[in-house]
PDB file of C-alpha atoms in Angstrom:
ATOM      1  CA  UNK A   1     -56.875 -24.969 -34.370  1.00 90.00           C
ATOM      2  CA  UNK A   2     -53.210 -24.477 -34.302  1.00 91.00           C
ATOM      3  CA  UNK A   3     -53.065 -21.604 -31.802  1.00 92.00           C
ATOM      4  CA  UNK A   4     -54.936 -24.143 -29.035  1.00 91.00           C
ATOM      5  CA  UNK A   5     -52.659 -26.623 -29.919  1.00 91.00           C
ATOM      6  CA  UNK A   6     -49.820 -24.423 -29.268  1.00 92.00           C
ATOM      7  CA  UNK A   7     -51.500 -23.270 -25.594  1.00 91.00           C
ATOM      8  CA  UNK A   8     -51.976 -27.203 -24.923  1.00 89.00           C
ATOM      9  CA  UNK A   9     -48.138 -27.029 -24.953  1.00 89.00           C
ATOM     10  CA  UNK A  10     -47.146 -23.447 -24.261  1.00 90.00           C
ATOM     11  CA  UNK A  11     -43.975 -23.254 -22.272  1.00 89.00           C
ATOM     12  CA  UNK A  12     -44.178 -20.180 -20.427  1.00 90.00           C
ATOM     13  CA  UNK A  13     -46.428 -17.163 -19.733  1.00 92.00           C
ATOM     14  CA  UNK A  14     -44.742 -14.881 -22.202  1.00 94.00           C
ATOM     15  CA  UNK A  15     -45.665 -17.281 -25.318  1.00 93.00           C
ATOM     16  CA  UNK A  16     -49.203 -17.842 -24.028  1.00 93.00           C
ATOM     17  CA  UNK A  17     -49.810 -14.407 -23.934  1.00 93.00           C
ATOM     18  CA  UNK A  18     -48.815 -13.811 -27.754  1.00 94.00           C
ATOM     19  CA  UNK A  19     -50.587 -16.851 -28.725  1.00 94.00           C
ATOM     20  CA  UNK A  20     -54.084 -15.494 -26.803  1.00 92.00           C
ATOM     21  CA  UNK A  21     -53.383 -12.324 -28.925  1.00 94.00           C
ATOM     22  CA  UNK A  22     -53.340 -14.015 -32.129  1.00 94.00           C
ATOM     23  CA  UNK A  23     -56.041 -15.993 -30.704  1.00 92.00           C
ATOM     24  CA  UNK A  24     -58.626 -12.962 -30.200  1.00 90.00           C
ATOM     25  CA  UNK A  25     -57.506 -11.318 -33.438  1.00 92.00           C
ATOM     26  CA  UNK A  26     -58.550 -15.101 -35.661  1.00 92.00           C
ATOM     27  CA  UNK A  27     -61.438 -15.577 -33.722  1.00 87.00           C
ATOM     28  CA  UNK A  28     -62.994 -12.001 -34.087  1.00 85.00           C
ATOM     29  CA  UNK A  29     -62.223 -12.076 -37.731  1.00 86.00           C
ATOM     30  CA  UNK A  30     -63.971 -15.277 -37.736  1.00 84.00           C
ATOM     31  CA  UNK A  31     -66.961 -13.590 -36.159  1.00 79.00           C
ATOM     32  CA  UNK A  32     -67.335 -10.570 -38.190  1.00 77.00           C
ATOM     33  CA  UNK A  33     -67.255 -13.395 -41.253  1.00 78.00           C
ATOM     34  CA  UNK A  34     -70.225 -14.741 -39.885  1.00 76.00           C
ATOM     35  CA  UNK A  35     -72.400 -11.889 -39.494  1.00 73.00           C
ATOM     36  CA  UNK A  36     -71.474 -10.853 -42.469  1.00 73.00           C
ATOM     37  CA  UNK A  37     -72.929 -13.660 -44.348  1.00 75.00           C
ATOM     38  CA  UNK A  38     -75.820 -14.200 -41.995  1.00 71.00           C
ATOM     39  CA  UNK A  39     -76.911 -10.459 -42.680  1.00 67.00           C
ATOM     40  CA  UNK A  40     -76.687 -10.332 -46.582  1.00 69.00           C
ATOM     41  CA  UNK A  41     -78.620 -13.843 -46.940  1.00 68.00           C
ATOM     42  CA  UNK A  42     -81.147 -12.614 -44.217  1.00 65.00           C
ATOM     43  CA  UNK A  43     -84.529 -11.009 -45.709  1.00 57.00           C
ATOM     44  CA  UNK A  44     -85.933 -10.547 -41.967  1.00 58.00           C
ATOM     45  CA  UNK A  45     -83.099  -7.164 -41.328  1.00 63.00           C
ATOM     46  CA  UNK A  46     -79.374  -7.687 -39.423  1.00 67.00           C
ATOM     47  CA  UNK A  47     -81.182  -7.418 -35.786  1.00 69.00           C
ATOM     48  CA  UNK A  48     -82.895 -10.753 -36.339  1.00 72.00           C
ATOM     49  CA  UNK A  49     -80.060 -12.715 -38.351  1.00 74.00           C
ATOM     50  CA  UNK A  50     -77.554 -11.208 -35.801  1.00 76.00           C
ATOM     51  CA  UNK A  51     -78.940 -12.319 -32.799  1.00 77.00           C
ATOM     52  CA  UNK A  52     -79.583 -15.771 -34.429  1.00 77.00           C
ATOM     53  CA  UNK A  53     -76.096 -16.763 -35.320  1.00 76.00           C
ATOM     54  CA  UNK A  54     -74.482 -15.150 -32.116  1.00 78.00           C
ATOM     55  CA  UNK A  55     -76.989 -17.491 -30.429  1.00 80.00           C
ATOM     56  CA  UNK A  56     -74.844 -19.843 -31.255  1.00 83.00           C
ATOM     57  CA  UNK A  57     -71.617 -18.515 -30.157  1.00 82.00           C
ATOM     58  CA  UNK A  58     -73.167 -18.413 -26.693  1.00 84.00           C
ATOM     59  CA  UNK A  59     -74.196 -21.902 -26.771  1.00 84.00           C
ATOM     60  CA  UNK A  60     -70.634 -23.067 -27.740  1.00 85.00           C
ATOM     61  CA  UNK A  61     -68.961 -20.535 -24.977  1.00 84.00           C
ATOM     62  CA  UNK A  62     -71.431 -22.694 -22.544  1.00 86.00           C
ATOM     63  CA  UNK A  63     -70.002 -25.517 -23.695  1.00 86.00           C
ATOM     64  CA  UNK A  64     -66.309 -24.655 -23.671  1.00 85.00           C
ATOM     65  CA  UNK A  65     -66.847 -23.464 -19.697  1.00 84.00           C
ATOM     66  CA  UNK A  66     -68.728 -26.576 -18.611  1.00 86.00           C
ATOM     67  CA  UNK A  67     -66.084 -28.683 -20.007  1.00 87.00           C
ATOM     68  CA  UNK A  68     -62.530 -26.701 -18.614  1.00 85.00           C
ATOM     69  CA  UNK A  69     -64.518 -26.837 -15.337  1.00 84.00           C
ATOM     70  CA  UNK A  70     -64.799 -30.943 -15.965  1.00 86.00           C
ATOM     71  CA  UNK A  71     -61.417 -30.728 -16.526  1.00 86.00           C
ATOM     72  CA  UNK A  72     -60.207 -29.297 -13.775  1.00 83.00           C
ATOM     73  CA  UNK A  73     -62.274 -30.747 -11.171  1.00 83.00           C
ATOM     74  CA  UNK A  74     -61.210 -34.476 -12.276  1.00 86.00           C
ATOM     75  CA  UNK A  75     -57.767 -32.900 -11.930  1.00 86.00           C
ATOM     76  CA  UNK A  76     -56.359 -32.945 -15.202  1.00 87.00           C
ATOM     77  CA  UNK A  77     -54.042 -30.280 -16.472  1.00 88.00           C
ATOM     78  CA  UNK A  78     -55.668 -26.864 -17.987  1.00 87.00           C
ATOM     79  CA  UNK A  79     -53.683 -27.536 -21.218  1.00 89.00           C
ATOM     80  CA  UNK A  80     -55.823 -30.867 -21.613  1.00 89.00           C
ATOM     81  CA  UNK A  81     -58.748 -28.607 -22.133  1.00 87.00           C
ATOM     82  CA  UNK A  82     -56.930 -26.507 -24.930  1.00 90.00           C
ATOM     83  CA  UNK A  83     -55.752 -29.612 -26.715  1.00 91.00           C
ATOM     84  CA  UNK A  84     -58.957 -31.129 -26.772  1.00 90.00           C
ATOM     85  CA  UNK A  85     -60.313 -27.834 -28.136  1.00 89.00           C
ATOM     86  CA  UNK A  86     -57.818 -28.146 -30.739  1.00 92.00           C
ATOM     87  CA  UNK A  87     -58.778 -31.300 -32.088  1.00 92.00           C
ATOM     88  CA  UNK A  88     -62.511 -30.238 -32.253  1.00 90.00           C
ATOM     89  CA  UNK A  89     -61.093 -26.959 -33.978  1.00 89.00           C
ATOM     90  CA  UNK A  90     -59.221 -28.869 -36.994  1.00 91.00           C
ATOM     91  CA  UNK A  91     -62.563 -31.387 -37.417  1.00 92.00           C
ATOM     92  CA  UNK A  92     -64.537 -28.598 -37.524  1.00 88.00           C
ATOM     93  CA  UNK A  93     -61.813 -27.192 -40.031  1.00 87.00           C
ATOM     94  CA  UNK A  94     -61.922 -30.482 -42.108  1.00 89.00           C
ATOM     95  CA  UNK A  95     -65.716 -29.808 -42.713  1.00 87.00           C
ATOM     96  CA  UNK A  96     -66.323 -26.620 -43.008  1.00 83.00           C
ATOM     97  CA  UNK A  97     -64.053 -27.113 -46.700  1.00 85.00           C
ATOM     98  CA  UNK A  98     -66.970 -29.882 -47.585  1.00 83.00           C
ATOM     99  CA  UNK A  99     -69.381 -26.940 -47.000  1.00 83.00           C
ATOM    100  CA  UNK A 100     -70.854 -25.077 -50.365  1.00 80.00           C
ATOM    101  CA  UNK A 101     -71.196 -21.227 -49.168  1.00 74.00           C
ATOM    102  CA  UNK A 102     -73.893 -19.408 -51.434  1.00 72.00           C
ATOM    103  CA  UNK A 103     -72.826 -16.830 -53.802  1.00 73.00           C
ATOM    104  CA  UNK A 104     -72.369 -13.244 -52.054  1.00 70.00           C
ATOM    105  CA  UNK A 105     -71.970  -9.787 -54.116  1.00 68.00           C
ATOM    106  CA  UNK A 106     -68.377  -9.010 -53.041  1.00 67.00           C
ATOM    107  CA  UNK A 107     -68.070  -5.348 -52.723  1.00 67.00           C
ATOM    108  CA  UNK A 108     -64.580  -3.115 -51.957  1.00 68.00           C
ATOM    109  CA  UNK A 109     -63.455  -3.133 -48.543  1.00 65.00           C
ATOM    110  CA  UNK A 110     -61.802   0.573 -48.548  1.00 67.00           C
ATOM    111  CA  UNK A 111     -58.771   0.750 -46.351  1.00 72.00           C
ATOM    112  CA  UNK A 112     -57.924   2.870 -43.836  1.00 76.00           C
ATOM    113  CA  UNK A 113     -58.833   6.494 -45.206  1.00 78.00           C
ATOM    114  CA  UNK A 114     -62.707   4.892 -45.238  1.00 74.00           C
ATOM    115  CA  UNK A 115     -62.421   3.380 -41.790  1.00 75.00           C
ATOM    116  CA  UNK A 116     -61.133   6.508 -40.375  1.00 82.00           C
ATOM    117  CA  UNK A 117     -64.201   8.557 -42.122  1.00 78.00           C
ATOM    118  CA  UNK A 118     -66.413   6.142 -40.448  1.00 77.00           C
ATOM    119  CA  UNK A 119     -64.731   6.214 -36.688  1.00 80.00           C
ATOM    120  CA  UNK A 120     -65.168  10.140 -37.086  1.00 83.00           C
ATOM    121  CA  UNK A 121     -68.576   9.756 -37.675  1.00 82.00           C
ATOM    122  CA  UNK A 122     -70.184  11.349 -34.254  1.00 83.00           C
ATOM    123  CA  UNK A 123     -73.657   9.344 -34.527  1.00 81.00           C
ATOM    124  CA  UNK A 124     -71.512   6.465 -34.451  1.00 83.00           C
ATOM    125  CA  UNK A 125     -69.878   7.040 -31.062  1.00 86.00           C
ATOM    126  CA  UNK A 126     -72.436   5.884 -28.750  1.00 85.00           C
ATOM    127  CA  UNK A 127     -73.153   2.440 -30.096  1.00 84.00           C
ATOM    128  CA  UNK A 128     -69.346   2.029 -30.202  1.00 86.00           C
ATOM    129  CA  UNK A 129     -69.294   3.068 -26.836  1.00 88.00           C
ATOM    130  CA  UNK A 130     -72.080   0.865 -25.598  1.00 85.00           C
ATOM    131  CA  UNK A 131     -70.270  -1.993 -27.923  1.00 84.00           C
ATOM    132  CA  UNK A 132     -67.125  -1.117 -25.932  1.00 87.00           C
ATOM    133  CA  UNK A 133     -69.075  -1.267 -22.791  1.00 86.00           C
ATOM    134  CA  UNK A 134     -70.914  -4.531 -23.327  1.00 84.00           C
ATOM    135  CA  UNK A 135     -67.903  -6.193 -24.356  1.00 84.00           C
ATOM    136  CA  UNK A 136     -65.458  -5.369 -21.322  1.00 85.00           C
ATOM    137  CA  UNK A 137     -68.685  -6.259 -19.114  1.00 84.00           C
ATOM    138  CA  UNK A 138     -69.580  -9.652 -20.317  1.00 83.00           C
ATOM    139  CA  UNK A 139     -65.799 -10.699 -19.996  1.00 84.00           C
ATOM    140  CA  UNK A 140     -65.415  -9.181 -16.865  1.00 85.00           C
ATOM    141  CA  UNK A 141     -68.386 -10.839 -15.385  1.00 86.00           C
ATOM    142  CA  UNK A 142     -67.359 -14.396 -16.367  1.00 82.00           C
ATOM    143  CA  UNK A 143     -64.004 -13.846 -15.654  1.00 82.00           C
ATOM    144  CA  UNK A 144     -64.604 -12.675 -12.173  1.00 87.00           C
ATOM    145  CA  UNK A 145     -67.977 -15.078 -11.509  1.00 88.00           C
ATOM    146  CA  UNK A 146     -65.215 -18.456 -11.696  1.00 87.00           C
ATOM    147  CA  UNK A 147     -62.813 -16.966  -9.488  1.00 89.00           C
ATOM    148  CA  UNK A 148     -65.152 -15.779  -6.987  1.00 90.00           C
ATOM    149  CA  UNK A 149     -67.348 -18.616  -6.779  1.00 91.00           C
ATOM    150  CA  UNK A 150     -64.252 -20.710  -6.169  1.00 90.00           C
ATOM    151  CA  UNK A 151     -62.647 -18.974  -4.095  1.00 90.00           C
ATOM    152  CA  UNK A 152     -65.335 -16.666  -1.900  1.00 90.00           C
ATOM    153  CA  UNK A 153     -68.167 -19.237  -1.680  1.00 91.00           C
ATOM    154  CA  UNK A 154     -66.206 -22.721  -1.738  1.00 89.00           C
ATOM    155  CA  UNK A 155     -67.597 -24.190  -5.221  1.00 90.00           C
ATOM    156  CA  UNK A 156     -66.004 -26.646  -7.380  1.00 88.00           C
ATOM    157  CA  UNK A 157     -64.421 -25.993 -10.173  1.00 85.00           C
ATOM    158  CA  UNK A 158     -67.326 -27.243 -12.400  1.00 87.00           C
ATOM    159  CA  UNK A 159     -70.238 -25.652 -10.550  1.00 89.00           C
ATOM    160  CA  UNK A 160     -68.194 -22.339 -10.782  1.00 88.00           C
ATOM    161  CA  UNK A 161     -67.447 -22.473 -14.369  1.00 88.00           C
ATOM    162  CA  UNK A 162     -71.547 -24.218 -14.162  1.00 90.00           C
ATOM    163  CA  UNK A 163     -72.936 -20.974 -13.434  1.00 91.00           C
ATOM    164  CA  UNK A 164     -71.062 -18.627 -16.037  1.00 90.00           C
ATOM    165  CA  UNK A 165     -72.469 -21.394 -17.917  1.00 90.00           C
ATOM    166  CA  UNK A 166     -75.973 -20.760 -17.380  1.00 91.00           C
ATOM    167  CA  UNK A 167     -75.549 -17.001 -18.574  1.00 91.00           C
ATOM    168  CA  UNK A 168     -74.580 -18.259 -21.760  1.00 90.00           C
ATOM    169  CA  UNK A 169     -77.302 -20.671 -21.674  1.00 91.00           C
ATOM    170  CA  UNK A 170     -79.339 -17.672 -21.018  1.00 91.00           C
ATOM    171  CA  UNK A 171     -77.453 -15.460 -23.716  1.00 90.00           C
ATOM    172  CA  UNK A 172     -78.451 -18.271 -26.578  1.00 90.00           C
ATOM    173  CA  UNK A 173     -82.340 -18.885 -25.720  1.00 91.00           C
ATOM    174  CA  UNK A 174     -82.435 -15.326 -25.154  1.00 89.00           C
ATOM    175  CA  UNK A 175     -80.808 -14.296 -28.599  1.00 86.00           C
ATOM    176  CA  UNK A 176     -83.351 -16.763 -30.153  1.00 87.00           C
ATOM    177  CA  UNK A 177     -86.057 -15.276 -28.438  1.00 88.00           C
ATOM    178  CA  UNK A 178     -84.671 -11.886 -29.598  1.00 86.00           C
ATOM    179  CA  UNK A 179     -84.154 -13.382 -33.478  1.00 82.00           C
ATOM    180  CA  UNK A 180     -87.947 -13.275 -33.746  1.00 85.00           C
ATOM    181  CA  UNK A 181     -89.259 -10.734 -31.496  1.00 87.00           C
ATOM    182  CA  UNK A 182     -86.942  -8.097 -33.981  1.00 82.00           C
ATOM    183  CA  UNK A 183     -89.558  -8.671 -36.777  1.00 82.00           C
ATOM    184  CA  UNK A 184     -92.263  -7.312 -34.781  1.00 87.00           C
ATOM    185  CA  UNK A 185     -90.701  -4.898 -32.151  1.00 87.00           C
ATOM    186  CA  UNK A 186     -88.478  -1.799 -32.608  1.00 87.00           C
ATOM    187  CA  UNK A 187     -85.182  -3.182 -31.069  1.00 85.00           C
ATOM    188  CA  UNK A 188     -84.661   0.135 -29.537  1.00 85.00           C
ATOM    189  CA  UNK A 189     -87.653  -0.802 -27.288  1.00 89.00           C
ATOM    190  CA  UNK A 190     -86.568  -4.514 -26.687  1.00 89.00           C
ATOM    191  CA  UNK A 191     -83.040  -2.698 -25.291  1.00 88.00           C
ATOM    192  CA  UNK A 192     -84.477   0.226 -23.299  1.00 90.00           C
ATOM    193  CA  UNK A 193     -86.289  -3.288 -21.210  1.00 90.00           C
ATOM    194  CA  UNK A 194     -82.954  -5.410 -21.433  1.00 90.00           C
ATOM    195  CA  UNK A 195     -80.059  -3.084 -20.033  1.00 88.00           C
ATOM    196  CA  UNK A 196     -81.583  -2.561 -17.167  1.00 91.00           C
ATOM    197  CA  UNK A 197     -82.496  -5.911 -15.772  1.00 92.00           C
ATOM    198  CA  UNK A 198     -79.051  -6.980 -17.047  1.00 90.00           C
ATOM    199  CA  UNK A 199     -77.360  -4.011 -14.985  1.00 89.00           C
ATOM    200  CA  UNK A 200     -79.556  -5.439 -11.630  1.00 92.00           C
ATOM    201  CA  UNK A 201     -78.442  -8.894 -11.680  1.00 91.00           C
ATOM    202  CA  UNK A 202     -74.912  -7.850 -11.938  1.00 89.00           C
ATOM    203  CA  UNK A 203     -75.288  -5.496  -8.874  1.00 91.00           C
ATOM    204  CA  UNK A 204     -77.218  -8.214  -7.199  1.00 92.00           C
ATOM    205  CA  UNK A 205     -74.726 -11.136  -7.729  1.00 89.00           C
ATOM    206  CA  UNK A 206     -72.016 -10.676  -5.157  1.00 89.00           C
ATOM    207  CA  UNK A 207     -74.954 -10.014  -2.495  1.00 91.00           C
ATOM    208  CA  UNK A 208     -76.264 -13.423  -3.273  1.00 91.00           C
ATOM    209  CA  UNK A 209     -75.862 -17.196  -1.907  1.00 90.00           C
ATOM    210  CA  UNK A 210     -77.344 -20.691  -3.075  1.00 88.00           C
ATOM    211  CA  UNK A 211     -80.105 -20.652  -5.355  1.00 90.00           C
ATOM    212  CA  UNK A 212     -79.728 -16.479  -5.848  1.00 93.00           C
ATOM    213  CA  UNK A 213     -76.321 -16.945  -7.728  1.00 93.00           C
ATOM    214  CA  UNK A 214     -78.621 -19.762  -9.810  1.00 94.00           C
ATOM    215  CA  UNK A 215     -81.361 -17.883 -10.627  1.00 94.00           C
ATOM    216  CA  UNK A 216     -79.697 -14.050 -10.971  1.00 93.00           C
ATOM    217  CA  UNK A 217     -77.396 -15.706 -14.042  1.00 92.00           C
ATOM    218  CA  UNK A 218     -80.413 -17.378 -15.763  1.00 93.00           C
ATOM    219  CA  UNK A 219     -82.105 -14.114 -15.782  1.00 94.00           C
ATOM    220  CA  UNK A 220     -78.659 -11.909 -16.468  1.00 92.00           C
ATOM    221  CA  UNK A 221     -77.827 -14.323 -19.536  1.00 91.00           C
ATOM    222  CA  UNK A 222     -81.279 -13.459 -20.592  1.00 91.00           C
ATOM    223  CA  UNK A 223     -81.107  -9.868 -20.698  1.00 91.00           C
ATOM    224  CA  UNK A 224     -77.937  -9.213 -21.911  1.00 88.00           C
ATOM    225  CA  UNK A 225     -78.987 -11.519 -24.832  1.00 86.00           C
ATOM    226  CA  UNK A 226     -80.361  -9.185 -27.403  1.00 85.00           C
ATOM    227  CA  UNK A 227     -77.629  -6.072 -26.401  1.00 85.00           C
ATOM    228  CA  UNK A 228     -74.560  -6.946 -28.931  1.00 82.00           C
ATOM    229  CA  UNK A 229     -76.871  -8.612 -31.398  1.00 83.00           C
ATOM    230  CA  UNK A 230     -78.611  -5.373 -31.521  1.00 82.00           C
ATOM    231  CA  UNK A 231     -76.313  -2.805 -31.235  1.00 81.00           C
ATOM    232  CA  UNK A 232     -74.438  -4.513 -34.050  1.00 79.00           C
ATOM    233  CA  UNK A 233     -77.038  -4.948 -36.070  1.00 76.00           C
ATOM    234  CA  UNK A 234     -77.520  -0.876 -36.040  1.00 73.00           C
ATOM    235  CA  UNK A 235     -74.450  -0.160 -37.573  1.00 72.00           C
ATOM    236  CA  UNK A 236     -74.671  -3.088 -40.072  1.00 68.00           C
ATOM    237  CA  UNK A 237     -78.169  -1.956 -41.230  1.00 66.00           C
ATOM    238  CA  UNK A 238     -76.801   1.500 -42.019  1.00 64.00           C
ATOM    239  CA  UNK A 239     -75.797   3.128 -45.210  1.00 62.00           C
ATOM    240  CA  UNK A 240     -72.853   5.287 -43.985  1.00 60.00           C
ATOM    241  CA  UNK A 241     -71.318   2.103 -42.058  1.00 58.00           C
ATOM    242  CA  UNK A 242     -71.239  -0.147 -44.874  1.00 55.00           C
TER     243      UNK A 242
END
């Protein structure tokens, strides 16, 4: 909450660039905090509890697009969008204290010998690869989609940042989806279906015009829905990791 303040009134690129920093750094501590929980309450295995909560992140990234694009297309400064994200932030803030967390075992959290023994671990390297992967793909794709739709194919700010949008509207029905079908299908299966369609509306995308753009995020945010969850899930559900 206090980092978005501080963008809202940033004075310079030099300080908004250390603030994002120490933005990303809270905000994926804040997300490995939620797995966390969400896998040791879950009785159902860390694919389906996973997929459920990071549903959820993709429904508020949706959110947070769709309303920087309203900003910016009634003409109001980019830093209104950050403040009013700070305000939600610190209410959010106010309540989550009012919120009784169940019990958890607490076990050690080694340091950095134990991390180390686990980053040397070779079975390990090609889900953090594919993690690595994912990641820089998903942010590259939204990140590019606003600027091109803008700029290359004349759309307003709000139906540019409307159709990043829909991914994530895709990305949170999709991890749903992908919540339940983990009890009954080997996720190994559900991904071996997923990547691929995901990788052919990405290729397809800058070929496309009207409804194409539309339709080809609907489907992309639906296929890359279960691929973090998943992969994620993998390394929480094993032995050596934890």
């Amino acid at each position: 909450a206090a980092l978005t303040g501080l963008m809202a009134a940033a004075p310079h690129f030099l300080a908004i660039c250390a603030i994002l920093f120490l933005l990303g750094f809270i905000v994926l501590v804040i997300q490995v905090a939620s797995v966390s929980i969400c896998s040791a309450l879950s009785a159902d295995g860390a694919a389906s509890s996973v997929a459920g909560v990071q549903a959820f992140s993709a429904l508020g990234a949706c959110g947070g697009l769709l309303w920087s694009g309203a900003v910016l297309t009634l003409g109001l400064s980019w830093r209104m969008s950050y403040l009013f994200f700070a305000v939600l932030t610190f209410a959010a803030s106010i309540l989550f204290v009012r919120v009784v967390f169940p019990a958890l075992p607490q076990e050690p959290a080694g340091g950095a010998r134990e991390l180390l023994a686990i980053l040397r671990q070779r079975r390990f390297h090609p889900t953090f690869l594919c993690l690595a992967l994912y990641a820089g793909a998903e942010t590259a794709i939204c990140s590019w989609l606003v600027t091109y739709l803008t700029r290359d194919l004349g759309f307003s700010s709000l139906a540019g940042s409307a159709v990043p949008g829909l991914i994530w509207t895709g990305l949170f029905i999709g991890r749903l989806a992908c919540a339940r079908l983990a009890r009954t299908v080997p996720v190994r299966r559900i991904l071996m279906v997923l990547i691929p369609v995901g990788a052919a509306c990405v290729l397809a995308l800058p070929h496309l015009r009207g409804a194409g753009i539309w339709i080809a995020a609907a489907v992309l945010g639906l296929f890359l829905s279960g691929c973090w969850p998943f992969l994620a899930s993998g390394l929480v559900d094993d032995p050596a990791y934890d």
